[in-house]
PDB file of C-alpha atoms (C1' of nucleotides) in Angstrom:
ATOM      1  CA  MET A   1      -0.287   0.114   0.117  1.00  0.00           C
ATOM      2  CA  GLN A   2       1.686   3.399  -1.161  1.00  0.00           C
ATOM      3  CA  SER A   3       0.134   6.753  -0.984  1.00  0.00           C
ATOM      4  CA  LEU A   4       0.587   9.570  -3.277  1.00  0.00           C
ATOM      5  CA  SER A   5       0.975  13.471  -2.464  1.00  0.00           C
ATOM      6  CA  GLN A   6      -1.436  15.424  -4.207  1.00  0.00           C
ATOM      7  CA  GLY A   7      -0.997  17.543  -7.597  1.00  0.00           C
ATOM      8  CA  PHE A   8      -1.818  15.750  -9.828  1.00  0.00           C
ATOM      9  CA  ASP A   9      -5.340  13.351 -10.881  1.00  0.00           C
ATOM     10  CA  PRO A  10      -4.851   9.941 -11.891  1.00  0.00           C
ATOM     11  CA  VAL A  11      -8.419   9.425 -11.905  1.00  0.00           C
ATOM     12  CA  LEU A  12      -8.748  12.416 -14.846  1.00  0.00           C
ATOM     13  CA  SER A  13      -6.205  10.612 -16.233  1.00  0.00           C
ATOM     14  CA  ILE A  14      -7.278   7.412 -16.323  1.00  0.00           C
ATOM     15  CA  ASN A  15     -10.202   8.545 -18.000  1.00  0.00           C
ATOM     16  CA  SER A  16      -8.703  10.672 -20.130  1.00  0.00           C
ATOM     17  CA  GLY A  17      -8.864   8.146 -22.923  1.00  0.00           C
ATOM     18  CA  GLN A  18      -5.525   6.808 -22.767  1.00  0.00           C
ATOM     19  CA  VAL A  19      -6.449   3.399 -21.204  1.00  0.00           C
ATOM     20  CA  PHE A  20      -9.450   1.422 -21.342  1.00  0.00           C
ATOM     21  CA  LEU A  21      -9.084  -1.512 -19.148  1.00  0.00           C
ATOM     22  CA  TRP A  22     -10.297   0.476 -15.807  1.00  0.00           C
ATOM     23  CA  GLU A  23     -13.633   0.740 -13.761  1.00  0.00           C
ATOM     24  CA  LYS A  24     -15.141   1.993 -10.790  1.00  0.00           C
ATOM     25  CA  HIS A  25     -16.056  -0.183  -8.100  1.00  0.00           C
ATOM     26  CA  ASP A  26     -17.511   1.985  -5.193  1.00  0.00           C
ATOM     27  CA  ASP A  27     -14.558   4.281  -3.920  1.00  0.00           C
ATOM     28  CA  SER A  28     -12.259   2.755  -5.901  1.00  0.00           C
ATOM     29  CA  TRP A  29     -10.435   2.216  -9.249  1.00  0.00           C
ATOM     30  CA  TYR A  30      -9.774  -1.086 -10.789  1.00  0.00           C
ATOM     31  CA  GLY A  31      -7.508  -1.050 -13.741  1.00  0.00           C
ATOM     32  CA  ILE A  32      -5.227  -3.863 -15.916  1.00  0.00           C
ATOM     33  CA  TYR A  33      -2.069  -3.134 -16.178  1.00  0.00           C
ATOM     34  CA  SER A  34      -0.855  -6.466 -17.986  1.00  0.00           C
ATOM     35  CA  LYS A  35      -0.686  -9.563 -15.751  1.00  0.00           C
ATOM     36  CA  HIS A  36      -1.715  -6.916 -12.520  1.00  0.00           C
ATOM     37  CA  VAL A  37      -4.387  -5.309 -11.311  1.00  0.00           C
ATOM     38  CA  ILE A  38      -3.821  -2.120 -10.074  1.00  0.00           C
ATOM     39  CA  ARG A  39      -6.355  -0.569  -7.142  1.00  0.00           C
ATOM     40  CA  LEU A  40      -6.401   3.073  -6.890  1.00  0.00           C
ATOM     41  CA  THR A  41      -8.411   4.604  -3.641  1.00  0.00           C
ATOM     42  CA  LYS A  42      -9.655   8.067  -2.670  1.00  0.00           C
ATOM     43  CA  ALA A  43      -9.910   8.110   1.250  1.00  0.00           C
ATOM     44  CA  GLY A  44      -9.953  11.035   3.252  1.00  0.00           C
ATOM     45  CA  GLY A  45      -8.421  13.278   0.075  1.00  0.00           C
ATOM     46  CA  ARG A  46      -5.410  10.857   0.066  1.00  0.00           C
ATOM     47  CA  LEU A  47      -4.750   8.644  -2.803  1.00  0.00           C
ATOM     48  CA  GLU A  48      -3.907   4.868  -2.493  1.00  0.00           C
ATOM     49  CA  PHE A  49      -2.416   2.839  -4.623  1.00  0.00           C
ATOM     50  CA  SER A  50      -2.460  -1.138  -4.770  1.00  0.00           C
ATOM     51  CA  SER A  51      -1.594  -3.643  -6.934  1.00  0.00           C
ATOM     52  CA  PHE A  52      -2.176  -7.431  -7.213  1.00  0.00           C
ATOM     53  CA  PRO A  53       0.264  -9.083  -7.581  1.00  0.00           C
ATOM     54  CA  GLU A  54       2.429  -6.311  -6.368  1.00  0.00           C
ATOM     55  CA  LEU A  55       3.701  -4.255  -8.556  1.00  0.00           C
ATOM     56  CA  GLU A  56       6.987  -2.267  -7.483  1.00  0.00           C
ATOM     57  CA  SER A  57       6.165   1.624  -6.898  1.00  0.00           C
ATOM     58  CA  CYS A  58       3.973   1.468 -10.002  1.00  0.00           C
ATOM     59  CA  GLU A  59       2.278   4.165  -9.737  1.00  0.00           C
ATOM     60  CA  GLN A  60       5.741   5.839 -10.312  1.00  0.00           C
ATOM     61  CA  LYS A  61       5.964   4.003 -13.257  1.00  0.00           C
ATOM     62  CA  MET A  62       1.998   4.752 -14.522  1.00  0.00           C
ATOM     63  CA  PHE A  63       2.231   8.172 -13.661  1.00  0.00           C
ATOM     64  CA  ARG A  64       5.841   8.981 -15.028  1.00  0.00           C
ATOM     65  CA  LEU A  65       6.534  10.859 -12.092  1.00  0.00           C
ATOM     66  CA  ASP A  66       9.721  10.319 -12.968  1.00  0.00           C
ATOM     67  CA  ASP A  67       9.244  13.340 -15.487  1.00  0.00           C
ATOM     68  CA  ASP A  68      10.372  16.906 -14.676  1.00  0.00           C
ATOM     69  CA  ILE A  69       6.471  18.107 -15.051  1.00  0.00           C
ATOM     70  CA  GLY A  70       7.312  21.622 -14.300  1.00  0.00           C
ATOM     71  CA  ARG A  71       9.913  21.595 -17.014  1.00  0.00           C
ATOM     72  CA  ILE A  72       7.821  19.892 -19.641  1.00  0.00           C
ATOM     73  CA  ARG A  73       4.654  22.075 -18.996  1.00  0.00           C
ATOM     74  CA  THR A  74       7.179  24.858 -19.561  1.00  0.00           C
ATOM     75  CA  GLU A  75       8.369  23.549 -23.079  1.00  0.00           C
ATOM     76  CA  ILE A  76       5.737  23.173 -24.013  1.00  0.00           C
ATOM     77  CA  SER A  77       3.810  26.511 -23.059  1.00  0.00           C
ATOM     78  CA  HIS A  78       5.685  28.579 -25.332  1.00  0.00           C
ATOM     79  CA  ASP A  79       2.303  27.688 -27.927  1.00  0.00           C
ATOM     80  CA  PRO A  80      -0.133  30.340 -26.222  1.00  0.00           C
ATOM     81  CA  PHE A  81      -2.743  27.942 -26.585  1.00  0.00           C
ATOM     82  CA  VAL A  82      -1.250  24.542 -24.845  1.00  0.00           C
ATOM     83  CA  TYR A  83      -0.271  27.352 -22.277  1.00  0.00           C
ATOM     84  CA  LYS A  84      -3.660  27.646 -21.504  1.00  0.00           C
ATOM     85  CA  LEU A  85      -4.603  24.077 -21.325  1.00  0.00           C
ATOM     86  CA  VAL A  86      -1.892  23.316 -18.787  1.00  0.00           C
ATOM     87  CA  LYS A  87      -3.326  25.972 -16.928  1.00  0.00           C
ATOM     88  CA  ALA A  88      -6.853  24.216 -17.471  1.00  0.00           C
ATOM     89  CA  TYR A  89      -6.415  20.954 -16.857  1.00  0.00           C
ATOM     90  CA  PRO A  90      -3.381  20.643 -13.675  1.00  0.00           C
ATOM     91  CA  GLY A  91      -4.188  17.020 -13.267  1.00  0.00           C
ATOM     92  CA  LEU A  92      -3.885  15.926 -16.438  1.00  0.00           C
ATOM     93  CA  ARG A  93      -0.465  13.589 -16.885  1.00  0.00           C
ATOM     94  CA  LEU A  94       0.616  11.077 -19.605  1.00  0.00           C
ATOM     95  CA  ILE A  95       0.232   7.124 -18.458  1.00  0.00           C
ATOM     96  CA  ARG A  96       3.241   5.420 -19.232  1.00  0.00           C
ATOM     97  CA  GLN A  97       1.486   1.438 -20.576  1.00  0.00           C
ATOM     98  CA  GLU A  98       2.586  -1.707 -20.644  1.00  0.00           C
ATOM     99  CA  PRO A  99       4.132  -2.369 -24.282  1.00  0.00           C
ATOM    100  CA  HIS A 100       1.765  -5.265 -25.473  1.00  0.00           C
ATOM    101  CA  GLN A 101      -1.375  -4.466 -23.794  1.00  0.00           C
ATOM    102  CA  CYS A 102      -0.700  -1.049 -25.733  1.00  0.00           C
ATOM    103  CA  LEU A 103       0.034  -2.351 -28.864  1.00  0.00           C
ATOM    104  CA  PHE A 104      -2.830  -4.841 -29.030  1.00  0.00           C
ATOM    105  CA  SER A 105      -5.116  -2.268 -27.664  1.00  0.00           C
ATOM    106  CA  PHE A 106      -4.676   0.623 -30.302  1.00  0.00           C
ATOM    107  CA  VAL A 107      -4.926  -1.948 -33.016  1.00  0.00           C
ATOM    108  CA  CYS A 108      -8.728  -2.605 -31.504  1.00  0.00           C
ATOM    109  CA  ALA A 109      -8.714   0.795 -31.335  1.00  0.00           C
ATOM    110  CA  SER A 110      -9.141   1.481 -35.118  1.00  0.00           C
ATOM    111  CA  ASN A 111     -12.101   3.075 -36.938  1.00  0.00           C
ATOM    112  CA  THR A 112     -14.489   1.967 -33.418  1.00  0.00           C
ATOM    113  CA  ASN A 113     -15.813   4.556 -30.310  1.00  0.00           C
ATOM    114  CA  ILE A 114     -14.491   3.821 -27.056  1.00  0.00           C
ATOM    115  CA  PRO A 115     -17.054   1.954 -25.597  1.00  0.00           C
ATOM    116  CA  MET A 116     -16.907  -0.806 -28.452  1.00  0.00           C
ATOM    117  CA  ILE A 117     -12.832  -0.915 -27.620  1.00  0.00           C
ATOM    118  CA  ARG A 118     -13.453  -1.163 -23.702  1.00  0.00           C
ATOM    119  CA  ARG A 119     -15.928  -4.292 -24.910  1.00  0.00           C
ATOM    120  CA  MET A 120     -13.117  -5.808 -27.235  1.00  0.00           C
ATOM    121  CA  LEU A 121     -10.854  -5.630 -24.609  1.00  0.00           C
ATOM    122  CA  TYR A 122     -12.589  -6.651 -21.878  1.00  0.00           C
ATOM    123  CA  ASN A 123     -13.927  -9.712 -23.910  1.00  0.00           C
ATOM    124  CA  LEU A 124     -10.006 -11.020 -24.786  1.00  0.00           C
ATOM    125  CA  THR A 125      -9.130 -10.204 -20.874  1.00  0.00           C
ATOM    126  CA  LYS A 126     -11.936 -12.418 -20.038  1.00  0.00           C
ATOM    127  CA  LYS A 127     -11.649 -15.339 -22.566  1.00  0.00           C
ATOM    128  CA  PHE A 128      -7.497 -15.225 -22.699  1.00  0.00           C
ATOM    129  CA  GLY A 129      -6.547 -13.776 -19.238  1.00  0.00           C
ATOM    130  CA  ALA A 130      -5.740 -15.082 -16.310  1.00  0.00           C
ATOM    131  CA  PRO A 131      -8.633 -14.639 -13.616  1.00  0.00           C
ATOM    132  CA  VAL A 132      -7.518 -12.275 -10.401  1.00  0.00           C
ATOM    133  CA  GLN A 133      -9.527 -11.712  -7.580  1.00  0.00           C
ATOM    134  CA  VAL A 134      -9.213  -8.300  -5.312  1.00  0.00           C
ATOM    135  CA  ASP A 135     -12.073  -7.074  -3.038  1.00  0.00           C
ATOM    136  CA  GLY A 136     -13.953  -9.636  -3.754  1.00  0.00           C
ATOM    137  CA  LYS A 137     -14.388  -8.909  -6.822  1.00  0.00           C
ATOM    138  CA  GLU A 138     -13.048 -10.974 -10.443  1.00  0.00           C
ATOM    139  CA  PHE A 139     -10.739  -9.151 -12.944  1.00  0.00           C
ATOM    140  CA  PHE A 140      -8.812 -10.710 -15.860  1.00  0.00           C
ATOM    141  CA  THR A 141      -5.435 -10.119 -16.868  1.00  0.00           C
ATOM    142  CA  PHE A 142      -3.991  -9.521 -20.239  1.00  0.00           C
ATOM    143  CA  PRO A 143      -3.688 -11.980 -22.224  1.00  0.00           C
ATOM    144  CA  SER A 144       0.489 -12.116 -23.262  1.00  0.00           C
ATOM    145  CA  VAL A 145       1.660 -12.831 -26.808  1.00  0.00           C
ATOM    146  CA  VAL A 146       1.550 -16.467 -26.761  1.00  0.00           C
ATOM    147  CA  ASP A 147      -2.218 -16.749 -25.527  1.00  0.00           C
ATOM    148  CA  ILE A 148      -2.853 -14.514 -28.517  1.00  0.00           C
ATOM    149  CA  ASN A 149      -0.806 -16.753 -31.001  1.00  0.00           C
ATOM    150  CA  ARG A 150      -2.829 -20.025 -29.349  1.00  0.00           C
ATOM    151  CA  ALA A 151      -6.238 -18.131 -29.971  1.00  0.00           C
ATOM    152  CA  THR A 152      -7.946 -19.403 -33.423  1.00  0.00           C
ATOM    153  CA  VAL A 153      -9.425 -16.846 -36.009  1.00  0.00           C
ATOM    154  CA  ASP A 154     -13.023 -17.924 -34.419  1.00  0.00           C
ATOM    155  CA  GLU A 155     -12.281 -17.412 -30.573  1.00  0.00           C
ATOM    156  CA  LEU A 156     -10.809 -13.761 -31.888  1.00  0.00           C
ATOM    157  CA  CYS A 157     -13.832 -12.790 -33.913  1.00  0.00           C
ATOM    158  CA  ALA A 158     -15.846 -13.980 -30.780  1.00  0.00           C
ATOM    159  CA  CYS A 159     -14.624 -11.051 -28.721  1.00  0.00           C
ATOM    160  CA  GLY A 160     -16.130  -8.929 -30.982  1.00  0.00           C
ATOM    161  CA  LEU A 161     -12.635  -7.777 -32.753  1.00  0.00           C
ATOM    162  CA  GLY A 162     -14.512  -8.192 -36.282  1.00  0.00           C
ATOM    163  CA  TYR A 163     -11.982  -7.716 -39.258  1.00  0.00           C
ATOM    164  CA  ARG A 164      -9.306  -6.646 -36.761  1.00  0.00           C
ATOM    165  CA  VAL A 165      -8.297  -9.693 -35.890  1.00  0.00           C
ATOM    166  CA  LYS A 166      -5.888  -9.713 -39.249  1.00  0.00           C
ATOM    167  CA  ALA A 167      -4.121  -7.448 -37.698  1.00  0.00           C
ATOM    168  CA  ILE A 168      -4.148  -9.203 -34.088  1.00  0.00           C
ATOM    169  CA  LYS A 169      -2.722 -12.016 -35.751  1.00  0.00           C
ATOM    170  CA  ALA A 170       0.251 -10.533 -37.334  1.00  0.00           C
ATOM    171  CA  VAL A 171       1.065  -8.263 -34.390  1.00  0.00           C
ATOM    172  CA  ALA A 172       1.581 -11.415 -32.177  1.00  0.00           C
ATOM    173  CA  GLU A 173       2.984 -13.413 -34.571  1.00  0.00           C
ATOM    174  CA  SER A 174       5.153 -10.380 -35.361  1.00  0.00           C
ATOM    175  CA  ILE A 175       6.719 -10.260 -31.485  1.00  0.00           C
ATOM    176  CA  ALA A 176       6.921 -14.145 -31.306  1.00  0.00           C
ATOM    177  CA  SER A 177       9.263 -14.799 -33.590  1.00  0.00           C
ATOM    178  CA  GLY A 178      11.143 -12.015 -32.804  1.00  0.00           C
ATOM    179  CA  LYS A 179      10.826  -9.684 -35.520  1.00  0.00           C
ATOM    180  CA  LEU A 180       9.254  -6.987 -32.994  1.00  0.00           C
ATOM    181  CA  ASP A 181      11.046  -6.539 -30.287  1.00  0.00           C
ATOM    182  CA  PHE A 182       9.819  -3.521 -27.749  1.00  0.00           C
ATOM    183  CA  GLY A 183      13.757  -3.679 -26.040  1.00  0.00           C
ATOM    184  CA  ALA A 184      15.393  -2.685 -28.946  1.00  0.00           C
ATOM    185  CA  LEU A 185      12.410   0.152 -29.922  1.00  0.00           C
ATOM    186  CA  LYS A 186      12.723   1.620 -26.271  1.00  0.00           C
ATOM    187  CA  ASN A 187      16.558   2.046 -27.101  1.00  0.00           C
ATOM    188  CA  ALA A 188      16.215   3.123 -30.799  1.00  0.00           C
ATOM    189  CA  SER A 189      15.313   6.801 -32.326  1.00  0.00           C
ATOM    190  CA  TYR A 190      11.957   7.832 -32.312  1.00  0.00           C
ATOM    191  CA  GLU A 191      12.413   7.060 -36.507  1.00  0.00           C
ATOM    192  CA  ASP A 192      14.050   3.965 -36.287  1.00  0.00           C
ATOM    193  CA  ALA A 193      11.527   2.416 -33.970  1.00  0.00           C
ATOM    194  CA  LYS A 194       8.642   3.993 -36.210  1.00  0.00           C
ATOM    195  CA  LYS A 195       9.562   2.334 -39.341  1.00  0.00           C
ATOM    196  CA  GLU A 196       9.698  -1.226 -37.530  1.00  0.00           C
ATOM    197  CA  LEU A 197       6.207  -0.610 -36.193  1.00  0.00           C
ATOM    198  CA  LEU A 198       5.004   0.432 -39.526  1.00  0.00           C
ATOM    199  CA  GLN A 199       6.428  -2.965 -41.290  1.00  0.00           C
ATOM    200  CA  VAL A 200       3.975  -4.810 -39.302  1.00  0.00           C
ATOM    201  CA  TYR A 201       0.495  -5.387 -41.019  1.00  0.00           C
ATOM    202  CA  GLY A 202      -2.078  -3.329 -39.144  1.00  0.00           C
ATOM    203  CA  ILE A 203      -0.113  -1.247 -37.426  1.00  0.00           C
ATOM    204  CA  GLY A 204      -0.192   2.328 -39.603  1.00  0.00           C
ATOM    205  CA  ASN A 205       0.881   6.233 -38.627  1.00  0.00           C
ATOM    206  CA  LYS A 206      -1.684   7.009 -36.011  1.00  0.00           C
ATOM    207  CA  ILE A 207      -1.270   3.517 -33.837  1.00  0.00           C
ATOM    208  CA  ALA A 208       2.713   3.460 -34.329  1.00  0.00           C
ATOM    209  CA  ASP A 209       2.608   6.887 -32.474  1.00  0.00           C
ATOM    210  CA  CYS A 210       0.544   6.085 -29.791  1.00  0.00           C
ATOM    211  CA  VAL A 211       2.384   3.054 -28.938  1.00  0.00           C
ATOM    212  CA  LEU A 212       5.744   5.685 -29.194  1.00  0.00           C
ATOM    213  CA  LEU A 213       4.256   7.400 -26.769  1.00  0.00           C
ATOM    214  CA  PHE A 214       2.294   5.670 -24.812  1.00  0.00           C
ATOM    215  CA  SER A 215       4.752   2.799 -24.162  1.00  0.00           C
ATOM    216  CA  LEU A 216       8.319   2.995 -25.684  1.00  0.00           C
ATOM    217  CA  GLU A 217       9.246   6.567 -24.084  1.00  0.00           C
ATOM    218  CA  LYS A 218       9.139   8.531 -27.092  1.00  0.00           C
ATOM    219  CA  LEU A 219       7.605  11.672 -25.522  1.00  0.00           C
ATOM    220  CA  ASP A 220       8.160  13.090 -28.758  1.00  0.00           C
ATOM    221  CA  ALA A 221       5.661  11.372 -30.569  1.00  0.00           C
ATOM    222  CA  PHE A 222       2.699  13.074 -31.692  1.00  0.00           C
ATOM    223  CA  PRO A 223      -0.332  10.807 -32.423  1.00  0.00           C
ATOM    224  CA  ILE A 224      -2.892  12.542 -34.842  1.00  0.00           C
ATOM    225  CA  ASP A 225      -6.414  11.115 -34.848  1.00  0.00           C
ATOM    226  CA  VAL A 226      -9.619  12.517 -35.838  1.00  0.00           C
ATOM    227  CA  TRP A 227      -9.545  14.851 -33.065  1.00  0.00           C
ATOM    228  CA  ILE A 228      -6.528  15.836 -32.682  1.00  0.00           C
ATOM    229  CA  ALA A 229      -7.109  16.722 -36.547  1.00  0.00           C
ATOM    230  CA  ARG A 230      -9.391  18.741 -36.044  1.00  0.00           C
ATOM    231  CA  ALA A 231      -7.817  20.163 -33.398  1.00  0.00           C
ATOM    232  CA  LEU A 232      -4.899  21.064 -35.810  1.00  0.00           C
ATOM    233  CA  ALA A 233      -7.323  22.347 -38.620  1.00  0.00           C
ATOM    234  CA  SER A 234      -8.636  24.622 -36.189  1.00  0.00           C
ATOM    235  CA  HIS A 235      -5.723  26.227 -33.737  1.00  0.00           C
ATOM    236  CA  TYR A 236      -3.053  25.385 -36.306  1.00  0.00           C
ATOM    237  CA  LYS A 237      -4.016  26.281 -39.706  1.00  0.00           C
ATOM    238  CA  TRP A 238      -0.778  27.598 -40.040  1.00  0.00           C
ATOM    239  CA  LEU A 239       1.400  24.140 -40.221  1.00  0.00           C
ATOM    240  CA  TYR A 240      -1.006  23.420 -43.056  1.00  0.00           C
ATOM    241  CA  LYS A 241       1.020  24.113 -46.607  1.00  0.00           C
ATOM    242  CA  LYS A 242      -1.961  23.421 -48.580  1.00  0.00           C
ATOM    243  CA  GLN A 243      -5.327  22.147 -47.650  1.00  0.00           C
ATOM    244  CA  PHE A 244      -6.154  19.110 -46.037  1.00  0.00           C
ATOM    245  CA  GLY A 245      -9.540  17.400 -45.952  1.00  0.00           C
ATOM    246  CA  GLU A 246     -11.369  16.188 -43.530  1.00  0.00           C
ATOM    247  CA  LYS A 247      -9.697  12.974 -43.401  1.00  0.00           C
ATOM    248  CA  ILE A 248      -5.190  12.796 -43.664  1.00  0.00           C
ATOM    249  CA  THR A 249      -3.709  10.498 -46.222  1.00  0.00           C
ATOM    250  CA  SER A 250      -0.151   8.541 -45.333  1.00  0.00           C
ATOM    251  CA  HIS A 251       1.865  11.208 -46.814  1.00  0.00           C
ATOM    252  CA  GLN A 252      -0.421  14.013 -45.459  1.00  0.00           C
ATOM    253  CA  TYR A 253       0.405  12.831 -41.576  1.00  0.00           C
ATOM    254  CA  GLU A 254       3.975  12.311 -42.107  1.00  0.00           C
ATOM    255  CA  LEU A 255       4.087  16.185 -43.091  1.00  0.00           C
ATOM    256  CA  LEU A 256       1.822  17.529 -40.581  1.00  0.00           C
ATOM    257  CA  SER A 257       3.760  15.254 -37.729  1.00  0.00           C
ATOM    258  CA  GLY A 258       6.692  16.206 -38.649  1.00  0.00           C
ATOM    259  CA  SER A 259       5.711  20.190 -38.232  1.00  0.00           C
ATOM    260  CA  ILE A 260       3.973  19.633 -35.350  1.00  0.00           C
ATOM    261  CA  ARG A 261       7.144  17.786 -33.405  1.00  0.00           C
ATOM    262  CA  GLU A 262       9.244  20.435 -34.688  1.00  0.00           C
ATOM    263  CA  TYR A 263       7.298  22.819 -34.044  1.00  0.00           C
ATOM    264  CA  PHE A 264       6.530  21.230 -29.505  1.00  0.00           C
ATOM    265  CA  GLY A 265       9.851  19.756 -29.515  1.00  0.00           C
ATOM    266  CA  ARG A 266      10.764  16.769 -27.605  1.00  0.00           C
ATOM    267  CA  TYR A 267       7.921  16.918 -25.377  1.00  0.00           C
ATOM    268  CA  ALA A 268       5.241  17.492 -28.160  1.00  0.00           C
ATOM    269  CA  GLY A 269       3.693  14.154 -27.022  1.00  0.00           C
ATOM    270  CA  TYR A 270       2.798  15.989 -23.761  1.00  0.00           C
ATOM    271  CA  ALA A 271       0.884  18.744 -25.597  1.00  0.00           C
ATOM    272  CA  GLN A 272      -0.909  16.235 -27.564  1.00  0.00           C
ATOM    273  CA  GLN A 273      -2.529  14.787 -24.728  1.00  0.00           C
ATOM    274  CA  TYR A 274      -3.610  18.192 -23.569  1.00  0.00           C
ATOM    275  CA  ILE A 275      -5.117  18.702 -26.670  1.00  0.00           C
ATOM    276  CA  TYR A 276      -6.506  16.188 -26.874  1.00  0.00           C
ATOM    277  CA  TYR A 277      -8.224  15.610 -23.591  1.00  0.00           C
ATOM    278  CA  HIS A 278      -9.673  19.360 -24.247  1.00  0.00           C
ATOM    279  CA  MET A 279     -10.783  18.232 -27.577  1.00  0.00           C
ATOM    280  CA  ARG A 280     -13.079  15.295 -26.089  1.00  0.00           C
ATOM    281  CA  GLN A 281     -13.999  17.298 -22.820  1.00  0.00           C
ATOM    282  CA  ASN A 282     -15.475  20.079 -25.480  1.00  0.00           C
ATOM    283  CA  ALA A 283     -16.933  17.402 -28.382  1.00  0.00           C
ATOM    284  CA  GLY A 284     -20.367  18.606 -28.735  1.00  0.00           C
ATOM    285  CA  LYS A 285     -19.810  22.316 -27.044  1.00  0.00           C
ATOM    286  CA  LYS A 286     -19.448  25.488 -29.066  1.00  0.00           C
ATOM    287  CA  TRP A 287     -16.077  27.408 -27.907  1.00  0.00           C
TER     288      TRP A 287
ATOM    289  C1'  DG B   1     -32.986   1.298 -43.601  1.00  0.00           C
ATOM    290  C1'  DT B   2     -28.444   4.104 -42.617  1.00  0.00           C
ATOM    291  C1'  DA B   3     -24.609   6.516 -40.928  1.00  0.00           C
ATOM    292  C1'  DC B   4     -21.184   6.470 -37.753  1.00  0.00           C
ATOM    293  C1'  DA B   5     -17.218   5.381 -34.473  1.00  0.00           C
ATOM    294  C1'  DG B   6     -10.251   7.320 -31.809  1.00  0.00           C
ATOM    295  C1'  DG B   7      -7.379   3.718 -38.846  1.00  0.00           C
ATOM    296  C1'  DC B   8      -5.948   0.735 -41.875  1.00  0.00           C
ATOM    297  C1'  DA B   9      -4.595  -1.986 -46.390  1.00  0.00           C
ATOM    298  C1'  DG B  10      -5.271  -2.549 -51.144  1.00  0.00           C
ATOM    299  C1'  DT B  11      -6.416  -0.378 -55.727  1.00  0.00           C
ATOM    300  C1'  DA B  12      -6.796   2.833 -59.299  1.00  0.00           C
ATOM    301  C1'  DT B  13      -5.746   7.202 -61.442  1.00  0.00           C
TER     302       DT B  13
ATOM    303  C1'  DA C   1       0.586  11.757 -54.784  1.00  0.00           C
ATOM    304  C1'  DT C   2      -3.851  11.744 -53.855  1.00  0.00           C
ATOM    305  C1'  DA C   3      -8.795  10.035 -54.129  1.00  0.00           C
ATOM    306  C1'  DC C   4     -12.017   6.309 -53.258  1.00  0.00           C
ATOM    307  C1'  DT C   5     -12.899   1.612 -50.906  1.00  0.00           C
ATOM    308  C1'  DG C   6     -14.062  -2.167 -48.058  1.00  0.00           C
ATOM    309  C1'  DC C   7     -14.112  -3.327 -43.731  1.00  0.00           C
ATOM    310  C1'  DC C   8     -16.379  -6.334 -38.420  1.00  0.00           C
ATOM    311  C1'  DT C   9     -20.026  -4.430 -34.881  1.00  0.00           C
ATOM    312  C1'  DG C  10     -22.839  -1.726 -31.718  1.00  0.00           C
ATOM    313  C1'  DT C  11     -25.521   2.309 -31.291  1.00  0.00           C
ATOM    314  C1'  DA C  12     -28.263   6.243 -32.637  1.00  0.00           C
TER     315       DA C  12
END
DNA sequence: GTACAGGCAGTAT
DNA sequence: ATACTGCCTGTA
């Protein structure tokens, strides 16, 4: 059992759309971090973290307390829009994810919505993960690559993955064969790591950038999904050398990505997170 | 019925 | 280089 000092809001962060397998029961939030169940409890203004089985200093890892958040915020705040967002959402943090779970999660996230993503991932854990009892409730760990490789296409389809099964299988195969090696990717540059990820069937620009940012320590990665694309079109129009449509092509992605990463610098991914959160918060609102 | 949701790959121009 | 298409599945 560990306690956390105040200053950020983990509940806000886990509900900001970076992670999917979290649920609330009574006064606690429970999340799946690979083979562990993480419990977050707000007790009398204090935050308590536990993990089952125990994962040493999981809150340090998960919430990137090793990052110099003050410096990061200062650096990305040279942009006036992000400056406002940093003030507006002081509790928001980037969450560090476990690479396998992160990659499979974002492969499932393509062309669908968050409730569906949660359902697919929950089905996967229930079918192929291992049960863990915490506080009298049953949770399921995230399946391993071996588990997913062993699964048949039909079994995966039954989880509601649809056409994503082909990509899931390709990813699992790449990891199992050693072609995709997260350890090596962590040590590689952003450009080299991204190149490797893009080799795999089913991994495109957006998914690659999500995995690089959320699980492979590439804080300069700047995933551009539909929400971010809208934000760039309305707040960063000057980045566009020419007009793009609603949907951006692979080449346009690379152009935009290059410009915005250069603009925000080594912590561009943090800037992305503030912008993304803001866009989701204000979805449907006039602003 | 049909449009749409946190993309991607394949094909044709 | 860009445009267009289909794709599982559930919900509005």
